[in-house]
Amino acid sequence: MQFMLLFSRQGKLRLQKWYVALSDTQKKKISREVIQIVLARKPKMCSFLEWRDLKIVYKRYASLYFCCAVEDQENELITLEIIHRYVELLDKYFGSVCELDIIFNFEKAYYILDEFILGGEAQETSKKNVLKAIEQADMLQEEAETPRSVLEEIGLT
Amino acid sequence: MSDVVEKTLTALPGLFDSQTGAAKITNRLRQLVKSITELTSKHEEENLIKQELCAMKEQVSSPNTSMKQMREIMVRAMYCEMLGYDASFTYIHAIKLAQQGGVLEKRVGYLAVSLFLNEGHELLLLLVNTVLKDLQSTNLIEACMALTVVAQVFPKDMIPAVLPLVEDKLSHPKEIIRRKAVLALYKFYLIAPNQVQHIHGKFRKALSDRDPGVMASSLHIYLQLIRESPDSYKDLTGSFVTILKQVLGGKLPVDFNYHSVPAPWLQIQLLRILSLLGKEDQSTSELMYEVLDESLRRAEMNHNITYAILYECVKAVYTIHPKVELLEKAARCIGNFVLSPKINLKYLGLKALTYVVQHDAKLALQHQMTIIECLDHSDFTIKRETLELLFRITNAQNVTVIVEKMLDFLRGCNDEHTIIHLVGKVSELAEKFAPDNSWFIQTMNCVFSIGGDLLQQDVPNNFLRLLAEGSESKEEDDQLRLYAVESYLTVLKGHTSHLPQCFLQVMSWVLGEYAHLQGSVDRREVIRLLTQLLDQRSVSSETRVWILSALTKIPEGQTDLILDLAERLASSQDTVLRQQAQELQHLSQDSQLHEWVLPRGAPWDAIEVDSSLSFLDGFVSEALAAGAAPYKPPHQRQEELCEDRALNLEPYSFSLPVSLSSCSITDRQSPTLLSVSSGLSGNSTELSQKAGSSTLILEGVKRVWGKDGYLPQKEATAPLVDEPSAAVQPPVQQEAAERTEPRPELSTRNQDKQQLASSLFVGLGVGSSVSLLGKSEAPPPRFRKKPRPHESSSSSGTSEKSSDSSCRSSHNTTDSFLYGSFLEEEPATSKSAFDHTPKSTTANGLSQNKDTKEDKHTNTSQIFGGDMVIVRPSTIQDKHPPSESSDLTALLPADLKDLPHSDVISLTSDPSLSLSSCRLFRDEALLLLIFISNCTETVIKDIAVQLTCEELKTASLRGNIVDCLEARSTSVCHYALLMDDPHTNVSFTGTVSYQTQPGHTNTLPFSGTLSTADFIRPLVLTTEEYGKLWLSLSHDVKQNLKLLTDAGDPLRTTLNALKDALQLHVVDIIGSEGIVACRLLSSAPCLLHCRVSGAALVMWLRSPHPALPDCILYHCQRALAHR
């Protein structure tokens, strides 16, 4: 996978993950272009499109578009299911997820994505395992939270 | 799913209350997001963010900001960046956060780093120590975070620093750590394959890991490895099959199920691996038939995921060695896709069909009605995929309909990439299957006007070449040319301002070249039309040059018009145009000169170019006689300049003694020797003899104008065409269509479709043989083309496949020669040479090899008589049958005999010719000698060798064209290869074309592999020079290597082993450290510093060339591993 973009129906970017090294200007140009093309597609059209030498696979969930760019010879359907599994993960984690969850907790969405896909390849496809890893990190986070904030209040940090 | 996720913005207020726990941290972010959503214009947003960023900037630079606040700032910075604003001032703080914060801060810091910075960013270097620390942390979360960031963004140069730690993690008790480590190594493999070369064994351990997640991750690496060299992993086929069987049998934990399908991602990965392993390998394929069958059978549920698996399965079945039963099942599966009402499945069905029709064009027949419906589909993506499919089934009978469909599509398309892609295909089809001249020219006109200046340059080039070279029959060629001229005149009479430059150029060339064929049109008219173009503003200056050249070619007679034009252009701003106008003026006034410069109707083959510039010989000798200094090539001048300098001010350069004798050896091939030797002798008659004997042999070497691939021979074998040429009458066709797609009532629209179907699918009839099983006869293409150097874009499936396979198989054999013979034989000859004195006075350490090599030569040449004098090295007419390939070393030209060389390896052979090659190591280049032996009792004529290698600079020195090779004799063809950028291994390919009987040309392809080791030369320098050079170099790579401990002095033994494998120069050994130097040919040096540390050899490499150390390291590892 080359990159993944999440954007709203209005074309606002909600999440972007790049698995290839590109400059900021290139990234901006590409995401603008891709968002434009995908938003222009009609609902009944197929979820794949050829773009430059890549394939764009996208799916709309409520007001949010999930969009992946994969290599030309990649299996488009399985990419579609990767998107779906990611949505399932978000759903399970946030408890029926909506766009706002992702806006306000985008870093969480990134953590989940990083547990699911690493370096552009599916890392762990078991839903349970991904969420377990996230929960473990979250738990540690909460533990660390309390004593640290006390210390900070005293001004020890 | 979407109904579960569906929620609207009305949930906004409730959300704030429900998530108080998390809200604490991201409060400021919430405010920011909220205030942004309240804004109405982009301008307001910009202002707000600007303010926000200013505030953040202040905060981050304040010493009082706590880590916790910093974390919160970082989250906001990420948000701003996502909105497209620059928050680069926070990058360094992201790294700090990861460095200094607690787990919580680290998590945000690492995330910010992975989002902000990409692999090449220099700030990442600051992260290395943090990563190292966290990798060693006992805290699982910290280790996980470090591995995650390593697998996402990590500077390539720093991989050696973390590699041992990541490697250790492969045996970590926690599966999540092992899994992430495997993926980190996968990432390393992608960006720097050489560095993980030594841990391939550990990948196998990961493959057999008890945790399915770790095992699945290792498949990413295997897929990559197997894609690169399937033959090295055939032994794993059984394991992959077993894993797939277990997955299918539901042996994995239920967690891995996805919509009740067991581990679909794993299944797909395995299917891909199996198809790579089984490709063109019957015995391996047989191992997997059963499991593929089961896969096809099990995937029956109606869900996207099963279709995804099915698709992969079908592809695998059609990729591996065919089994009829499986093929039938797979073909039935495709039906499910194509006929599905779901558009995504239909798309994938078309894609699958496109893949399988390359093996069996008949399959398209069953789905013709669906294909036709898809052709008119409103969705651009579907349409395009359908055209791709049609492209694959095009034959001489349906070409007009298909090309028309493609052009229709193109007219309504405005996507650049699609246009370039499809226009190339149209021109390919037109060249291959054109039914007649007018259609061909019209189609190409469309191609040029639609494709315009987006076209890849080879489309117009190929077209013009086709017109120019023609076929066997001059009459037919002239008809085609005539038609082109007529068509262009019509085009030019219309509106021309919108025509693309490229089309104008093509037209003007054709008119200039062939307007004379058209008797009925007034020459003045042609000139007028062309001049008209010159007046247009939209015409680029490049096109103007083309037009003027065309005008120059149109013969004299219309002097008044031409002079008029020349005069007008004489005051042009453009100097090139002015120059051309001058030429035009002169030529038009002097018809004799015109005839001489631009001979009318001269055959293309007759134009000879003396690339050796031998006509200047007289001039050179005169100049020398008058006391001019002999010519020196630039590098020699440079070196001498260095020598002369009293103070060496440049730290990078180091002077090497240049002896005259070495010059004359190295410059044998260039015309330089002419002047050098004549400068010494001062006798011009002797000069020519000398030149004849040892350097430039011009007789017998046919040089032909054009690219180096252009040969005068005509190709007898037609381009491979896969499509069966069956003569099936349209009625039968129609019947078949009705059978598969029963429609009770045929409306007129349907009838239209039926008609279209019969015209589209003609030639794919049931009666036609299946190309997979039987041999299909290719219809003769309309335009026969001469061999093109790059036929890779060839469309027909089997030709692609077969060339692929031949490439691969020969690749394998050469691979084994490299690692078998090269690594073993080479050292054997050079070992003794290096053992004497490490510091030699000669410029090149290799020349020490002479002694041993000469011994070898005298041995072999005694067979032929020790004093055999080879007068004409380029074609050696030797009486002895060159059956033994080792005898061929005796055929080395006298001037090259002294060079160290490899053994002679057989490249390829057919009943008439056998080819072998030998590598000669010259200081500044690798010479590749190709021995062409005639194995027959008859004379072989017109032999032409063509060699290509993308990564190397190749130059044919001599002997690549041989007019005539006597029976049982051998000719030698010389190539000089230069490597500018190091590659671990490079492969070259080439063809030899020859004629056994007049008019019957055969071609024999060959290929081989070379390694960097072939291009490495020892660098002789003193310890002091080494020290200076070391300090001046920056790129370095560090790596632990195996130490050979089987002898008394492990360091010396190891270094000697390396020295033998790669031609390194051991500068000095001091205690437990050794310094070694080498260079890439005569360019970039590479210094190696080795230190014994326990049982390992710590090697530190520096070179001005960033990629060179990696390559050398790779070969060092290889050399030590093979001991």
Coordinates of C-alpha atoms in Angstrom, one line a residue, chain B residues 421-831:
Chain B
H421 CA -1.2 4.4 -22.1
L422 CA -4.0 3.7 -24.6
V423 CA -2.6 5.6 -27.5
G424 CA 0.5 3.5 -27.2
K425 CA -1.7 0.4 -27.4
V426 CA -3.6 1.6 -30.4
S427 CA -0.4 2.3 -32.3
E428 CA 0.9 -1.1 -31.4
L429 CA -2.2 -2.8 -32.7
A430 CA -2.2 -0.7 -35.8
E431 CA 1.3 -1.7 -36.6
K432 CA 0.7 -5.3 -35.9
F433 CA -2.7 -6.0 -37.5
A434 CA -3.5 -3.2 -40.0
P435 CA -5.7 -4.5 -42.7
D436 CA -4.7 -2.0 -45.3
N437 CA -2.6 1.1 -45.9
S438 CA -5.4 3.7 -45.7
W439 CA -6.6 2.3 -42.4
F440 CA -3.2 2.3 -41.0
I441 CA -2.4 5.9 -41.9
Q442 CA -5.8 7.1 -40.8
T443 CA -5.4 5.4 -37.5
M444 CA -2.0 6.7 -37.0
N445 CA -3.3 10.2 -37.8
C446 CA -5.8 9.8 -35.0
V447 CA -3.1 8.6 -32.7
F448 CA -1.0 11.6 -33.4
S449 CA -3.8 14.1 -33.2
I450 CA -5.2 12.6 -30.0
G451 CA -2.0 11.6 -28.3
G452 CA -0.4 14.8 -29.4
D453 CA 2.6 15.9 -27.5
L454 CA 1.9 13.5 -24.6
L455 CA 3.0 10.7 -26.8
Q456 CA 6.0 8.8 -25.9
Q457 CA 8.8 9.6 -28.3
D458 CA 9.0 6.0 -29.5
V459 CA 5.6 6.1 -31.1
P460 CA 6.4 8.6 -33.8
N461 CA 9.9 7.2 -34.1
N462 CA 8.6 3.7 -34.7
F463 CA 6.2 4.9 -37.2
L464 CA 8.7 6.8 -39.2
R465 CA 11.1 3.9 -39.0
L466 CA 8.5 1.6 -40.3
L467 CA 7.9 3.9 -43.3
A468 CA 11.5 4.4 -43.9
E469 CA 12.7 0.8 -43.6
G470 CA 9.8 -0.7 -45.3
S471 CA 9.4 -4.4 -46.0
E472 CA 10.6 -6.7 -48.6
S473 CA 8.5 -5.3 -51.4
K474 CA 9.5 -1.8 -52.5
E475 CA 6.3 -1.5 -54.4
E476 CA 4.1 -2.0 -51.3
D477 CA 6.3 0.3 -49.3
D478 CA 5.9 3.1 -51.9
Q479 CA 2.2 2.6 -51.9
L480 CA 2.1 3.1 -48.1
R481 CA 4.3 6.1 -48.4
L482 CA 2.3 7.6 -51.2
Y483 CA -0.8 7.2 -49.2
A484 CA 0.8 8.9 -46.2
V485 CA 1.8 11.8 -48.4
E486 CA -1.7 12.2 -49.8
S487 CA -3.3 12.0 -46.5
Y488 CA -1.0 14.6 -45.0
L489 CA -1.5 17.0 -47.8
T490 CA -5.2 16.8 -47.1
V491 CA -4.6 17.4 -43.4
L492 CA -2.4 20.4 -44.1
K493 CA -4.9 21.9 -46.4
G494 CA -7.4 22.1 -43.5
H495 CA -7.0 23.9 -40.2
T496 CA -3.6 23.2 -38.8
S497 CA -3.3 25.4 -35.8
H498 CA -4.7 22.8 -33.4
L499 CA -2.4 20.0 -34.6
P500 CA 0.1 18.8 -32.0
Q501 CA 3.8 19.5 -32.7
C502 CA 4.6 15.9 -32.9
F503 CA 2.1 15.3 -35.7
L504 CA 3.5 18.3 -37.6
Q505 CA 7.0 16.9 -37.3
V506 CA 5.9 13.5 -38.6
M507 CA 4.1 15.1 -41.5
S508 CA 6.9 17.3 -42.5
W509 CA 9.4 14.5 -42.4
V510 CA 7.3 12.3 -44.5
L511 CA 6.6 15.1 -47.0
G512 CA 10.2 16.0 -47.3
E513 CA 11.2 12.4 -47.8
Y514 CA 8.5 11.1 -50.0
A515 CA 6.6 14.0 -51.6
H516 CA 8.4 13.1 -54.9
L517 CA 6.5 9.9 -55.1
Q518 CA 3.3 11.8 -55.7
G519 CA 3.5 12.9 -59.3
S520 CA 0.2 14.7 -59.6
V521 CA 0.7 17.3 -57.0
D522 CA 2.6 20.4 -57.8
R523 CA 5.8 20.6 -55.9
R524 CA 5.1 24.3 -55.3
E525 CA 1.9 23.3 -53.5
V526 CA 3.9 21.2 -51.1
I527 CA 6.4 23.9 -50.5
R528 CA 3.6 26.4 -50.0
L529 CA 1.8 24.2 -47.4
L530 CA 5.0 23.7 -45.5
T531 CA 6.0 27.4 -45.5
Q532 CA 2.6 28.2 -44.3
L533 CA 3.3 26.2 -41.2
L534 CA 6.4 28.2 -40.6
D535 CA 4.4 31.3 -40.4
Q536 CA 2.1 30.0 -37.6
R537 CA 2.8 31.2 -34.2
S538 CA 1.8 28.0 -32.5
V539 CA 4.5 26.1 -34.2
S540 CA 7.5 25.5 -31.9
S541 CA 11.0 26.1 -32.9
E542 CA 11.8 22.4 -32.9
T543 CA 9.1 21.8 -35.4
R544 CA 10.4 24.6 -37.5
V545 CA 13.6 22.8 -37.7
W546 CA 11.8 19.7 -38.9
I547 CA 9.9 21.7 -41.5
L548 CA 13.0 23.4 -42.8
S549 CA 14.8 20.1 -43.1
A550 CA 11.8 18.8 -45.1
L551 CA 12.0 21.8 -47.4
T552 CA 15.7 21.2 -47.9
K553 CA 15.0 17.7 -49.1
I554 CA 12.5 18.7 -51.7
P555 CA 14.5 18.9 -54.9
E556 CA 15.6 21.9 -56.7
G557 CA 13.4 23.6 -59.3
Q558 CA 11.5 26.0 -57.2
T559 CA 14.5 28.1 -56.4
D560 CA 12.5 31.3 -56.3
L561 CA 10.2 30.1 -53.5
I562 CA 13.0 28.7 -51.5
L563 CA 15.2 31.7 -51.9
D564 CA 12.4 33.9 -50.8
L565 CA 11.9 31.8 -47.7
A566 CA 15.6 31.6 -46.9
E567 CA 15.9 35.3 -47.1
R568 CA 13.0 35.8 -44.7
L569 CA 14.5 33.4 -42.2
A570 CA 18.0 34.8 -42.5
S571 CA 16.9 37.5 -40.1
S572 CA 15.3 35.1 -37.6
Q573 CA 16.1 35.3 -33.9
D574 CA 16.8 31.7 -33.7
T575 CA 20.3 30.8 -34.6
V576 CA 19.5 27.3 -35.6
L577 CA 16.9 28.5 -38.0
R578 CA 19.3 31.0 -39.4
Q579 CA 21.9 28.4 -40.0
Q580 CA 19.4 26.1 -41.7
A581 CA 18.2 29.0 -43.9
Q582 CA 21.8 29.5 -45.0
E583 CA 22.2 25.8 -45.9
L584 CA 18.9 25.9 -47.7
Q585 CA 20.0 28.8 -49.7
H586 CA 23.3 27.2 -50.7
L587 CA 21.9 23.9 -51.5
S588 CA 19.0 25.3 -53.6
Q589 CA 21.5 27.2 -55.8
D590 CA 23.9 24.3 -56.3
S591 CA 22.1 21.2 -57.6
Q592 CA 25.2 19.1 -57.7
L593 CA 25.9 19.8 -54.1
H594 CA 22.3 19.0 -53.3
E595 CA 22.5 15.7 -55.0
W596 CA 25.7 14.9 -53.1
V597 CA 24.4 15.9 -49.7
L598 CA 20.9 14.6 -50.0
P599 CA 20.9 11.8 -52.5
R600 CA 17.4 11.0 -53.7
G601 CA 16.1 7.5 -52.9
A602 CA 19.4 6.3 -51.5
P603 CA 18.8 3.0 -49.6
W604 CA 19.0 3.4 -45.9
D605 CA 21.5 0.6 -45.5
A606 CA 24.0 2.3 -47.8
I607 CA 24.6 5.3 -45.6
E608 CA 27.8 4.5 -43.8
V609 CA 29.3 6.5 -41.0
D610 CA 32.9 6.1 -40.1
S611 CA 32.6 6.4 -36.4
S612 CA 36.3 5.9 -35.9
L613 CA 37.0 9.1 -37.7
S614 CA 39.7 7.4 -39.7
F615 CA 39.4 10.1 -42.4
L616 CA 41.2 12.4 -40.0
D617 CA 44.2 10.1 -39.8
G618 CA 46.1 12.1 -42.4
F619 CA 45.3 15.3 -40.6
V620 CA 46.5 14.0 -37.3
S621 CA 49.8 12.7 -38.7
E622 CA 50.4 16.0 -40.5
A623 CA 49.8 17.8 -37.3
L624 CA 52.1 15.5 -35.4
A625 CA 54.8 15.9 -38.0
A626 CA 54.4 19.7 -37.5
G627 CA 55.2 19.2 -33.9
A628 CA 51.8 19.1 -32.3
A629 CA 51.6 17.3 -29.0
P630 CA 49.9 13.9 -29.2
Y631 CA 46.3 13.7 -28.0
K632 CA 45.7 12.6 -24.5
P633 CA 42.4 11.6 -23.1
P634 CA 40.9 13.8 -20.4
H635 CA 41.6 11.4 -17.5
Q636 CA 45.2 11.1 -18.4
R637 CA 45.6 14.8 -18.6
Q638 CA 44.0 15.1 -15.2
E639 CA 46.3 12.6 -13.6
E640 CA 49.4 14.2 -15.1
L641 CA 48.2 17.5 -13.9
C642 CA 48.0 16.1 -10.4
E643 CA 51.6 14.8 -10.7
D644 CA 53.0 18.1 -11.8
R645 CA 51.5 20.0 -8.9
A646 CA 54.0 20.6 -6.2
L647 CA 51.5 21.0 -3.5
N648 CA 48.5 18.7 -3.5
L649 CA 45.8 20.9 -2.2
E650 CA 42.9 18.6 -2.8
P651 CA 42.3 16.2 0.0
Y652 CA 40.1 14.0 -2.1
S653 CA 42.5 13.2 -4.9
F654 CA 45.5 11.1 -4.5
S655 CA 48.1 10.7 -7.2
L656 CA 48.9 7.4 -8.7
P657 CA 52.0 6.9 -10.7
V658 CA 51.2 6.6 -14.4
S659 CA 53.6 4.7 -16.5
L660 CA 53.5 5.0 -20.2
S661 CA 53.3 1.3 -20.7
S662 CA 50.1 1.1 -18.7
C663 CA 48.7 3.9 -20.8
S664 CA 49.2 2.1 -24.0
I665 CA 47.6 -0.9 -22.6
T666 CA 44.6 0.9 -21.3
D667 CA 44.1 3.0 -24.4
R668 CA 44.3 0.3 -27.0
Q669 CA 40.8 0.6 -28.1
S670 CA 40.6 4.3 -28.5
P671 CA 41.8 6.1 -31.5
T672 CA 44.3 7.7 -29.1
L673 CA 46.8 5.1 -29.7
L674 CA 47.1 6.2 -33.3
S675 CA 48.5 9.5 -32.1
V676 CA 50.5 8.1 -29.2
S677 CA 52.2 5.5 -31.2
S678 CA 52.8 7.7 -34.2
G679 CA 54.1 10.3 -31.9
L680 CA 56.7 7.9 -30.7
S681 CA 57.7 6.5 -34.1
G682 CA 57.1 9.7 -36.1
N683 CA 56.5 7.6 -39.1
S684 CA 53.1 7.8 -40.7
T685 CA 53.4 4.7 -42.9
E686 CA 54.3 2.6 -40.0
L687 CA 51.4 4.2 -38.2
S688 CA 48.8 2.8 -40.5
Q689 CA 50.2 -0.7 -40.3
K690 CA 50.2 -0.5 -36.6
A691 CA 46.8 0.7 -36.5
G692 CA 45.7 -2.2 -38.7
S693 CA 47.4 -4.8 -36.6
S694 CA 46.5 -3.8 -33.1
T695 CA 43.8 -1.2 -32.9
L696 CA 41.2 -0.1 -35.4
I697 CA 40.1 -2.6 -37.9
L698 CA 37.8 -0.8 -40.1
E699 CA 37.5 -3.3 -42.9
G700 CA 35.0 -6.0 -42.2
V701 CA 33.3 -3.9 -39.6
K702 CA 30.1 -2.6 -41.1
R703 CA 28.9 0.6 -39.4
V704 CA 25.5 1.6 -40.2
W705 CA 23.8 4.9 -39.5
G706 CA 21.2 4.8 -36.7
K707 CA 20.8 3.7 -33.2
D708 CA 23.2 1.0 -32.2
G709 CA 20.3 -1.5 -32.4
Y710 CA 19.7 -0.9 -36.1
L711 CA 20.9 -3.6 -38.3
P712 CA 20.6 -4.0 -42.0
Q713 CA 19.2 -7.6 -41.8
K714 CA 15.6 -8.3 -42.5
E715 CA 13.8 -10.3 -39.9
A716 CA 12.3 -13.4 -41.3
T717 CA 10.5 -14.5 -38.2
A718 CA 7.4 -12.5 -37.7
P719 CA 6.7 -11.0 -34.3
L720 CA 5.1 -13.6 -32.0
V721 CA 1.4 -13.4 -32.2
D722 CA -0.7 -15.3 -29.7
E723 CA -4.1 -15.1 -31.1
P724 CA -5.3 -18.1 -33.0
S725 CA -6.2 -17.3 -36.5
A726 CA -9.3 -19.2 -37.0
A727 CA -11.7 -18.8 -39.8
V728 CA -15.0 -19.0 -38.1
Q729 CA -17.9 -17.6 -40.0
P730 CA -20.0 -14.9 -38.4
P731 CA -23.1 -17.1 -38.3
V732 CA -21.5 -19.7 -36.1
Q733 CA -20.3 -16.9 -34.0
Q734 CA -23.7 -15.5 -33.5
E735 CA -25.0 -18.9 -32.6
A736 CA -22.5 -19.2 -29.9
A737 CA -23.4 -15.9 -28.6
E738 CA -27.0 -16.8 -28.4
R739 CA -26.2 -20.0 -26.6
T740 CA -24.4 -18.4 -23.8
E741 CA -26.6 -15.5 -23.4
P742 CA -30.2 -16.6 -24.1
R743 CA -32.4 -13.7 -24.8
P744 CA -36.0 -14.4 -25.6
E745 CA -36.7 -11.3 -27.6
L746 CA -34.1 -9.5 -29.6
S747 CA -34.8 -5.9 -29.7
T748 CA -33.0 -3.8 -32.3
R749 CA -30.6 -2.7 -29.7
N750 CA -29.7 -6.2 -28.8
Q751 CA -29.3 -6.9 -32.5
D752 CA -26.8 -4.1 -32.7
K753 CA -25.0 -5.6 -29.8
Q754 CA -25.0 -9.0 -31.4
Q755 CA -23.6 -7.5 -34.5
L756 CA -20.9 -5.8 -32.5
A757 CA -20.2 -9.1 -30.7
S758 CA -19.7 -10.9 -33.9
S759 CA -17.3 -8.3 -35.1
L760 CA -15.4 -8.0 -31.9
F761 CA -15.0 -11.7 -31.2
V762 CA -14.3 -12.9 -34.7
G763 CA -11.2 -15.0 -34.8
L764 CA -11.6 -16.4 -31.3
G765 CA -13.8 -19.1 -32.6
V766 CA -14.4 -22.4 -30.9
G767 CA -12.6 -24.2 -33.6
S768 CA -9.4 -22.3 -33.0
S769 CA -6.9 -24.1 -31.0
V770 CA -6.2 -23.3 -27.4
S771 CA -2.8 -21.7 -27.2
L772 CA -2.1 -23.3 -23.9
L773 CA -2.3 -26.8 -25.2
G774 CA -1.8 -26.6 -28.9
K775 CA 0.4 -24.5 -31.0
S776 CA -1.4 -21.7 -32.6
E777 CA -0.5 -20.3 -35.9
A778 CA 0.1 -16.6 -36.0
P779 CA -1.5 -14.6 -38.8
P780 CA 1.2 -12.8 -40.6
P781 CA 1.3 -9.2 -39.5
R782 CA 0.8 -6.6 -42.1
F783 CA 3.9 -4.7 -41.4
R784 CA 6.9 -6.7 -40.8
K785 CA 9.2 -5.0 -38.6
K786 CA 12.9 -5.3 -38.2
P787 CA 14.2 -6.3 -34.9
R788 CA 13.7 -3.6 -32.4
P789 CA 16.0 -3.2 -29.4
H790 CA 13.2 -2.8 -27.0
E791 CA 10.4 -5.1 -27.9
S792 CA 9.4 -5.4 -24.2
S793 CA 6.2 -3.5 -24.6
S794 CA 5.0 -6.3 -26.9
S795 CA 1.5 -7.1 -26.1
S796 CA 0.9 -10.7 -27.0
G797 CA 0.8 -12.6 -23.8
T798 CA 2.7 -15.7 -24.7
S799 CA 5.5 -13.9 -26.3
E800 CA 5.9 -11.9 -23.1
K801 CA 5.8 -15.0 -21.1
S802 CA 8.1 -17.0 -23.1
S803 CA 10.7 -14.3 -23.3
D804 CA 10.3 -13.9 -19.6
S805 CA 11.0 -17.5 -19.0
S806 CA 14.0 -17.7 -21.3
C807 CA 15.4 -14.7 -19.5
R808 CA 14.8 -16.3 -16.3
S809 CA 16.2 -19.7 -17.0
S810 CA 19.4 -18.3 -18.5
H811 CA 19.6 -16.0 -15.6
N812 CA 19.7 -18.9 -13.4
T813 CA 22.5 -20.6 -15.2
T814 CA 24.5 -17.5 -15.2
D815 CA 23.8 -17.1 -11.5
S816 CA 25.4 -20.4 -10.8
F817 CA 28.3 -19.6 -13.0
L818 CA 28.9 -16.4 -11.0
Y819 CA 28.8 -18.0 -7.6
G820 CA 30.2 -21.3 -8.7
S821 CA 32.9 -20.5 -11.0
F822 CA 33.7 -16.9 -10.4
L823 CA 34.1 -17.0 -6.6
E824 CA 36.0 -20.2 -6.8
E825 CA 38.1 -19.9 -9.9
E826 CA 38.9 -16.2 -9.7
P827 CA 40.7 -16.4 -6.4
A828 CA 42.6 -19.4 -7.5
T829 CA 44.4 -17.4 -10.1
S830 CA 44.9 -14.2 -8.2
K831 CA 45.8 -15.6 -4.9

